[in-house]
């Protein structure tokens, strides 16, 4: 452990590296000699270990484990993700130098090569966490999700009434625009109840320019195509019925007409998709999966920290991280 820290970190502070160094009277290697004494390798090691070693050690462990798990070469998905992130940052900051100035304090990197290595480590960590979380999805979870969430493709039409808002509006003005849109959607529903045709009202009132001239026809939708409120409303309708209460999404207020519905696809055909959806849901709602996923991976690769002090630091780090994650869960669920 000393050799790793001294050769891997301390060498940045000296020009002698791990070659010949002076010996103190007690036999320890001297890093610095002073008129009133010396600083030994052990002194420096203990200070670095107490201040910085754990973070570096965790990164080194994860890099080694994830290289074994995914290979030395970057995956195509990994390359694409890293290049996309860097391109986005370069569009914002202009040059690599300015980009590095911005990320240096956050990520501890000094070169573009180090930045890519950092992003690669984070990508692989996230991938490992996702794979771990999928293993926690049970058959019972899958069956419940299939019964409650999955539906046969539904052919729908809609009339969208979007509020007329702009970014320069005040909160009060935006609220007034929302209320006006809701009122207009309710008026359209009243016209439907009075016998006016859905397609005619779509052409007259819908703010969806892509579908209004086709009577609001959206074609067939399947699970995940639309926002949850839209899908739930469409699922609950009888064939030929429309929503008698405006359905709110991020686009505005919808009146939805259910035209046709196909048979639900069999479970085995979409099992993997359901597992992925449930794993994503778990990760979004429970921050402990981020901590446990990597902790379990290190156990799988038989991690044994030989230094008692660093082992204690690591155990405390995991314990504190889980406590923080649970607090975050409570805040998110308020």
CSV table of C-alpha atoms in Angstrom, one decimal:
chain,number,residue,atom,x,y,z
A,1,UNK,CA,0.0,0.0,0.0
A,2,UNK,CA,2.8,2.4,0.9
A,3,UNK,CA,4.6,1.7,-2.4
A,4,UNK,CA,1.4,2.5,-4.4
A,5,UNK,CA,0.8,5.8,-2.6
A,6,UNK,CA,4.4,6.9,-2.6
A,7,UNK,CA,5.3,5.9,-6.1
A,8,UNK,CA,1.9,6.9,-7.6
A,9,UNK,CA,1.2,10.1,-5.7
A,10,UNK,CA,4.3,11.4,-3.9
A,11,UNK,CA,6.4,11.2,-7.0
A,12,UNK,CA,4.5,14.2,-8.3
A,13,UNK,CA,6.1,16.3,-5.5
A,14,UNK,CA,9.7,15.1,-5.9
A,15,UNK,CA,12.2,14.6,-8.7
A,16,UNK,CA,13.7,11.4,-7.3
A,17,UNK,CA,10.7,9.3,-7.8
A,18,UNK,CA,11.0,5.9,-6.2
A,19,UNK,CA,14.8,5.6,-6.8
A,20,UNK,CA,17.6,6.3,-4.3
A,21,UNK,CA,16.8,8.5,-1.4
A,22,UNK,CA,18.6,9.6,1.7
A,23,UNK,CA,18.4,7.4,4.8
A,24,UNK,CA,17.6,8.8,8.3
A,25,UNK,CA,19.4,7.5,11.4
A,26,UNK,CA,16.3,5.3,12.2
A,27,UNK,CA,16.6,3.7,8.7
A,28,UNK,CA,13.5,5.5,7.2
A,29,UNK,CA,13.8,7.1,3.8
A,30,UNK,CA,14.0,10.9,3.9
A,31,UNK,CA,11.9,12.9,1.5
A,32,UNK,CA,13.0,16.3,2.7
A,33,UNK,CA,16.0,17.3,4.9
A,34,UNK,CA,15.8,20.5,7.0
A,35,UNK,CA,18.2,22.3,9.3
A,36,UNK,CA,16.1,21.2,12.2
A,37,UNK,CA,15.3,17.7,11.1
A,38,UNK,CA,13.8,15.8,8.2
A,39,UNK,CA,10.4,14.5,6.8
A,40,UNK,CA,10.4,10.8,6.2
A,41,UNK,CA,8.5,8.8,3.6
A,42,UNK,CA,6.5,7.4,6.5
A,43,UNK,CA,5.6,10.9,7.8
A,44,UNK,CA,4.5,11.9,4.3
A,45,UNK,CA,2.7,8.6,3.7
A,46,UNK,CA,0.7,9.0,6.9
A,47,UNK,CA,-0.3,12.6,6.1
A,48,UNK,CA,-1.3,11.7,2.5
A,49,UNK,CA,-3.2,8.6,3.7
A,50,UNK,CA,-5.2,10.6,6.2
A,51,UNK,CA,-6.0,13.4,3.8
A,52,UNK,CA,-6.3,12.1,0.3
A,53,UNK,CA,-5.6,8.4,-0.1
A,54,UNK,CA,-9.1,7.0,0.2
A,55,UNK,CA,-10.5,8.9,-2.9
A,56,UNK,CA,-7.4,7.9,-5.0
A,57,UNK,CA,-7.6,4.4,-3.7
A,58,UNK,CA,-11.3,4.0,-4.6
A,59,UNK,CA,-10.6,5.4,-8.1
A,60,UNK,CA,-7.7,3.0,-8.6
A,61,UNK,CA,-9.7,0.0,-7.4
A,62,UNK,CA,-12.7,0.8,-9.6
A,63,UNK,CA,-10.5,1.5,-12.7
A,64,UNK,CA,-8.8,-1.9,-12.2
A,65,UNK,CA,-12.1,-3.7,-11.6
A,66,UNK,CA,-14.0,-2.0,-14.5
A,67,UNK,CA,-11.1,-2.6,-16.9
A,68,UNK,CA,-11.3,-6.3,-16.1
A,69,UNK,CA,-15.1,-6.2,-16.4
A,70,UNK,CA,-15.4,-4.2,-19.6
A,71,UNK,CA,-12.0,-4.5,-21.2
A,72,UNK,CA,-9.1,-2.0,-21.8
A,73,UNK,CA,-10.6,-0.6,-25.0
A,74,UNK,CA,-13.4,1.9,-24.8
A,75,UNK,CA,-16.8,0.6,-25.9
A,76,UNK,CA,-18.4,2.4,-28.9
A,77,UNK,CA,-21.2,3.6,-26.6
A,78,UNK,CA,-18.6,4.9,-24.2
A,79,UNK,CA,-16.7,6.7,-26.9
A,80,UNK,CA,-19.9,8.3,-28.2
A,81,UNK,CA,-21.0,9.4,-24.7
A,82,UNK,CA,-17.6,10.9,-23.9
A,83,UNK,CA,-17.2,12.7,-27.2
A,84,UNK,CA,-20.7,14.1,-27.0
A,85,UNK,CA,-20.2,15.5,-23.5
A,86,UNK,CA,-16.8,17.1,-24.4
A,87,UNK,CA,-18.3,18.6,-27.6
A,88,UNK,CA,-21.2,20.1,-25.5
A,89,UNK,CA,-18.7,21.6,-23.1
A,90,UNK,CA,-16.5,23.0,-25.9
A,91,UNK,CA,-19.6,24.7,-27.5
A,92,UNK,CA,-20.1,26.4,-24.1
A,93,UNK,CA,-16.5,27.3,-23.2
A,94,UNK,CA,-15.0,27.7,-26.6
A,95,UNK,CA,-11.5,26.2,-26.1
A,96,UNK,CA,-10.0,23.2,-24.4
A,97,UNK,CA,-8.0,25.5,-22.1
A,98,UNK,CA,-11.1,27.3,-20.9
A,99,UNK,CA,-12.9,24.0,-20.5
A,100,UNK,CA,-10.1,22.6,-18.4
A,101,UNK,CA,-10.1,25.7,-16.2
A,102,UNK,CA,-13.8,25.1,-15.5
A,103,UNK,CA,-13.6,21.4,-14.7
A,104,UNK,CA,-10.2,21.3,-12.9
A,105,UNK,CA,-11.6,22.0,-9.5
A,106,UNK,CA,-14.6,19.7,-9.9
A,107,UNK,CA,-12.9,16.7,-11.4
A,108,UNK,CA,-9.2,17.2,-10.4
A,109,UNK,CA,-8.0,16.9,-14.0
A,110,UNK,CA,-5.3,19.0,-15.7
A,111,UNK,CA,-5.3,17.7,-19.3
A,112,UNK,CA,-7.9,16.6,-21.9
A,113,UNK,CA,-6.5,13.1,-21.6
A,114,UNK,CA,-7.1,13.1,-17.9
A,115,UNK,CA,-10.6,14.5,-18.5
A,116,UNK,CA,-11.4,11.6,-20.9
A,117,UNK,CA,-10.1,9.1,-18.4
A,118,UNK,CA,-12.3,10.6,-15.7
A,119,UNK,CA,-15.4,10.5,-17.9
A,120,UNK,CA,-14.6,6.9,-18.9
A,121,UNK,CA,-14.4,5.9,-15.2
A,122,UNK,CA,-17.8,7.6,-14.5
A,123,UNK,CA,-19.4,6.0,-17.6
A,124,UNK,CA,-18.2,2.5,-16.6
A,125,UNK,CA,-19.3,3.1,-13.0
A,126,UNK,CA,-22.8,4.1,-14.2
A,127,UNK,CA,-23.0,1.0,-16.4
A,128,UNK,CA,-22.0,-1.3,-13.6
A,129,UNK,CA,-24.6,0.4,-11.3
A,130,UNK,CA,-27.3,-0.1,-13.9
A,131,UNK,CA,-26.4,-3.8,-14.3
A,132,UNK,CA,-26.4,-4.3,-10.6
A,133,UNK,CA,-29.8,-2.6,-10.2
A,134,UNK,CA,-31.3,-4.9,-12.9
A,135,UNK,CA,-30.4,-7.9,-10.8
A,136,UNK,CA,-32.6,-6.5,-8.0
A,137,UNK,CA,-35.7,-6.6,-10.2
A,138,UNK,CA,-37.8,-9.7,-9.2
A,139,UNK,CA,-40.2,-11.8,-11.2
A,140,UNK,CA,-43.0,-10.4,-9.0
A,141,UNK,CA,-41.9,-6.8,-9.9
A,142,UNK,CA,-41.9,-7.7,-13.6
A,143,UNK,CA,-45.4,-9.4,-13.5
A,144,UNK,CA,-46.9,-6.4,-11.6
A,145,UNK,CA,-45.4,-3.9,-14.1
A,146,UNK,CA,-46.7,-5.9,-17.0
A,147,UNK,CA,-50.2,-6.1,-15.6
A,148,UNK,CA,-50.5,-2.5,-14.6
A,149,UNK,CA,-48.4,-0.5,-17.1
A,150,UNK,CA,-48.2,-2.4,-20.4
A,151,UNK,CA,-51.0,-2.1,-22.8
A,152,UNK,CA,-51.8,-3.1,-26.4
A,153,UNK,CA,-51.0,-0.3,-28.9
A,154,UNK,CA,-53.7,2.3,-28.9
A,155,UNK,CA,-54.8,4.4,-31.9
A,156,UNK,CA,-55.7,7.9,-30.7
A,157,UNK,CA,-56.5,11.3,-31.8
A,158,UNK,CA,-56.2,14.4,-29.8
A,159,UNK,CA,-57.0,18.1,-29.6
A,160,UNK,CA,-54.2,20.1,-27.9
A,161,UNK,CA,-54.8,23.4,-26.3
A,162,UNK,CA,-51.3,24.8,-25.4
A,163,UNK,CA,-51.1,27.9,-23.1
A,164,UNK,CA,-49.8,31.0,-24.9
A,165,UNK,CA,-46.8,31.7,-22.7
A,166,UNK,CA,-43.3,33.2,-23.3
A,167,UNK,CA,-40.1,33.1,-21.2
A,168,UNK,CA,-40.5,36.9,-20.5
A,169,UNK,CA,-43.8,36.5,-18.8
A,170,UNK,CA,-44.2,36.9,-15.1
A,171,UNK,CA,-45.4,33.9,-13.0
A,172,UNK,CA,-48.9,35.5,-12.7
A,173,UNK,CA,-49.1,36.0,-16.5
A,174,UNK,CA,-48.1,32.3,-17.1
A,175,UNK,CA,-50.7,31.2,-14.6
A,176,UNK,CA,-53.4,33.3,-16.3
A,177,UNK,CA,-52.4,31.8,-19.7
A,178,UNK,CA,-52.6,28.2,-18.2
A,179,UNK,CA,-56.1,29.0,-16.9
A,180,UNK,CA,-57.2,30.4,-20.3
A,181,UNK,CA,-56.0,27.2,-22.0
A,182,UNK,CA,-57.8,25.0,-19.5
A,183,UNK,CA,-61.0,27.0,-20.0
A,184,UNK,CA,-60.8,26.7,-23.8
A,185,UNK,CA,-60.2,22.9,-23.5
A,186,UNK,CA,-63.3,22.6,-21.4
A,187,UNK,CA,-65.2,24.6,-24.0
A,188,UNK,CA,-64.1,22.1,-26.7
A,189,UNK,CA,-65.3,19.2,-24.5
A,190,UNK,CA,-68.7,21.0,-24.2
A,191,UNK,CA,-68.9,21.2,-28.0
A,192,UNK,CA,-68.2,17.5,-28.3
A,193,UNK,CA,-70.9,16.7,-25.8
A,194,UNK,CA,-73.3,18.8,-27.9
A,195,UNK,CA,-72.6,16.6,-30.9
A,196,UNK,CA,-69.9,18.4,-32.8
A,197,UNK,CA,-67.4,16.2,-34.6
A,198,UNK,CA,-64.0,15.6,-33.0
A,199,UNK,CA,-62.0,16.0,-36.3
A,200,UNK,CA,-63.8,19.3,-37.0
A,201,UNK,CA,-63.0,20.7,-33.6
A,202,UNK,CA,-59.3,19.5,-33.9
A,203,UNK,CA,-59.0,21.5,-37.1
A,204,UNK,CA,-60.5,24.5,-35.5
A,205,UNK,CA,-59.0,24.6,-32.0
A,206,UNK,CA,-55.9,22.3,-31.8
A,207,UNK,CA,-52.5,24.0,-31.5
A,208,UNK,CA,-50.7,20.8,-32.7
A,209,UNK,CA,-49.9,22.0,-36.2
A,210,UNK,CA,-48.7,18.5,-37.2
A,211,UNK,CA,-52.0,16.7,-36.5
A,212,UNK,CA,-54.8,19.3,-36.5
A,213,UNK,CA,-55.6,19.0,-40.2
A,214,UNK,CA,-55.8,15.2,-39.9
A,215,UNK,CA,-58.4,15.5,-37.2
A,216,UNK,CA,-55.8,15.2,-34.5
A,217,UNK,CA,-54.7,11.7,-35.6
A,218,UNK,CA,-51.6,10.5,-33.7
A,219,UNK,CA,-51.7,7.0,-35.0
A,220,UNK,CA,-50.9,4.1,-32.6
A,221,UNK,CA,-49.1,4.8,-29.4
A,222,UNK,CA,-47.3,2.2,-27.2
A,223,UNK,CA,-46.0,2.3,-23.7
A,224,UNK,CA,-43.4,5.0,-23.3
A,225,UNK,CA,-44.4,7.0,-26.3
A,226,UNK,CA,-46.3,9.7,-24.4
A,227,UNK,CA,-46.2,11.2,-20.9
A,228,UNK,CA,-47.7,9.0,-18.2
A,229,UNK,CA,-50.9,11.2,-17.8
A,230,UNK,CA,-51.6,10.9,-21.5
A,231,UNK,CA,-51.1,7.2,-21.6
A,232,UNK,CA,-53.1,6.5,-18.5
A,233,UNK,CA,-56.0,8.5,-19.8
A,234,UNK,CA,-55.9,6.7,-23.2
A,235,UNK,CA,-55.8,3.3,-21.5
A,236,UNK,CA,-58.8,4.0,-19.4
A,237,UNK,CA,-61.1,5.1,-22.3
A,238,UNK,CA,-63.5,2.8,-24.0
A,239,UNK,CA,-63.1,2.5,-27.8
A,240,UNK,CA,-64.8,5.5,-29.4
A,241,UNK,CA,-64.8,7.5,-26.2
A,242,UNK,CA,-63.0,10.8,-25.5
A,243,UNK,CA,-61.8,12.3,-22.2
A,244,UNK,CA,-64.4,14.4,-20.6
A,245,UNK,CA,-61.8,16.2,-18.5
A,246,UNK,CA,-58.7,17.9,-20.1
A,247,UNK,CA,-55.6,15.9,-19.7
A,248,UNK,CA,-52.5,18.0,-18.7
A,249,UNK,CA,-49.0,17.3,-20.0
A,250,UNK,CA,-45.9,19.5,-20.4
A,251,UNK,CA,-47.4,20.5,-23.8
A,252,UNK,CA,-50.7,21.8,-22.5
A,253,UNK,CA,-54.2,20.4,-22.2
A,254,UNK,CA,-55.4,17.4,-24.4
A,255,UNK,CA,-58.7,16.0,-25.3
A,256,UNK,CA,-58.0,12.4,-26.2
A,257,UNK,CA,-60.2,10.2,-28.5
A,258,UNK,CA,-59.5,6.4,-28.3
A,259,UNK,CA,-60.1,5.0,-31.8
A,260,UNK,CA,-58.8,1.4,-31.7
A,261,UNK,CA,-56.6,-0.9,-29.5
A,262,UNK,CA,-54.5,-3.9,-30.3
A,263,UNK,CA,-54.0,-7.0,-28.2
A,264,UNK,CA,-51.3,-6.7,-25.5
A,265,UNK,CA,-47.9,-8.1,-26.4
A,266,UNK,CA,-46.9,-11.2,-24.5
A,267,UNK,CA,-44.6,-10.8,-21.5
A,268,UNK,CA,-41.6,-12.7,-22.7
A,269,UNK,CA,-41.3,-10.4,-25.7
A,270,UNK,CA,-40.8,-7.4,-23.6
A,271,UNK,CA,-39.3,-8.9,-20.4
A,272,UNK,CA,-35.9,-7.2,-20.9
A,273,UNK,CA,-37.5,-3.8,-21.7
A,274,UNK,CA,-39.5,-4.1,-18.4
A,275,UNK,CA,-36.4,-4.9,-16.4
A,276,UNK,CA,-34.7,-1.9,-17.9
A,277,UNK,CA,-37.6,0.4,-17.1
A,278,UNK,CA,-37.9,-0.9,-13.5
A,279,UNK,CA,-34.1,-0.5,-13.0
A,280,UNK,CA,-34.3,3.0,-14.3
A,281,UNK,CA,-37.2,3.7,-12.0
A,282,UNK,CA,-35.3,2.3,-9.0
A,283,UNK,CA,-32.2,4.5,-9.8
A,284,UNK,CA,-34.3,7.6,-10.1
A,285,UNK,CA,-36.2,7.0,-6.8
A,286,UNK,CA,-33.5,5.4,-4.6
A,287,UNK,CA,-30.0,6.9,-4.4
A,288,UNK,CA,-28.7,3.9,-2.3
A,289,UNK,CA,-28.4,1.8,-5.5
A,290,UNK,CA,-25.6,4.1,-6.6
A,291,UNK,CA,-23.6,3.3,-3.5
A,292,UNK,CA,-24.5,-0.4,-3.1
A,293,UNK,CA,-24.0,-1.1,-6.8
A,294,UNK,CA,-20.3,-0.3,-6.7
A,295,UNK,CA,-19.8,-1.6,-3.1
A,296,UNK,CA,-21.1,-5.0,-4.2
A,297,UNK,CA,-19.0,-5.0,-7.4
A,298,UNK,CA,-15.8,-4.5,-5.3
A,299,UNK,CA,-16.9,-7.4,-3.1
A,300,UNK,CA,-17.5,-9.5,-6.2
A,301,UNK,CA,-13.9,-8.9,-7.2
A,302,UNK,CA,-12.7,-9.9,-3.7
A,303,UNK,CA,-11.5,-6.4,-2.6
A,304,UNK,CA,-9.4,-6.6,0.6
A,305,UNK,CA,-7.9,-3.4,1.9
A,306,UNK,CA,-4.8,-4.5,3.8
A,307,UNK,CA,-4.2,-1.2,5.5
A,308,UNK,CA,-6.3,-1.1,8.7
A,309,UNK,CA,-6.7,2.7,8.7
A,310,UNK,CA,-7.7,2.9,5.1
A,311,UNK,CA,-10.2,0.0,5.6
A,312,UNK,CA,-11.8,1.9,8.4
A,313,UNK,CA,-12.0,5.0,6.3
A,314,UNK,CA,-13.6,3.0,3.5
A,315,UNK,CA,-16.2,1.4,5.7
A,316,UNK,CA,-17.0,4.8,7.2
A,317,UNK,CA,-17.2,6.3,3.7
A,318,UNK,CA,-19.8,3.6,2.6
A,319,UNK,CA,-21.8,4.0,5.8
A,320,UNK,CA,-21.9,7.8,5.5
A,321,UNK,CA,-22.7,7.7,1.7
A,322,UNK,CA,-25.6,5.4,2.4
A,323,UNK,CA,-26.9,7.6,5.2
A,324,UNK,CA,-26.7,10.7,2.9
A,325,UNK,CA,-28.5,8.7,0.1
A,326,UNK,CA,-31.3,7.8,2.4
A,327,UNK,CA,-31.7,11.4,3.5
A,328,UNK,CA,-31.8,12.4,-0.2
A,329,UNK,CA,-34.5,9.8,-0.7
A,330,UNK,CA,-36.6,11.4,2.1
A,331,UNK,CA,-36.2,14.8,0.6
A,332,UNK,CA,-37.2,13.6,-2.9
A,333,UNK,CA,-40.3,11.9,-1.5
A,334,UNK,CA,-41.6,14.9,0.4
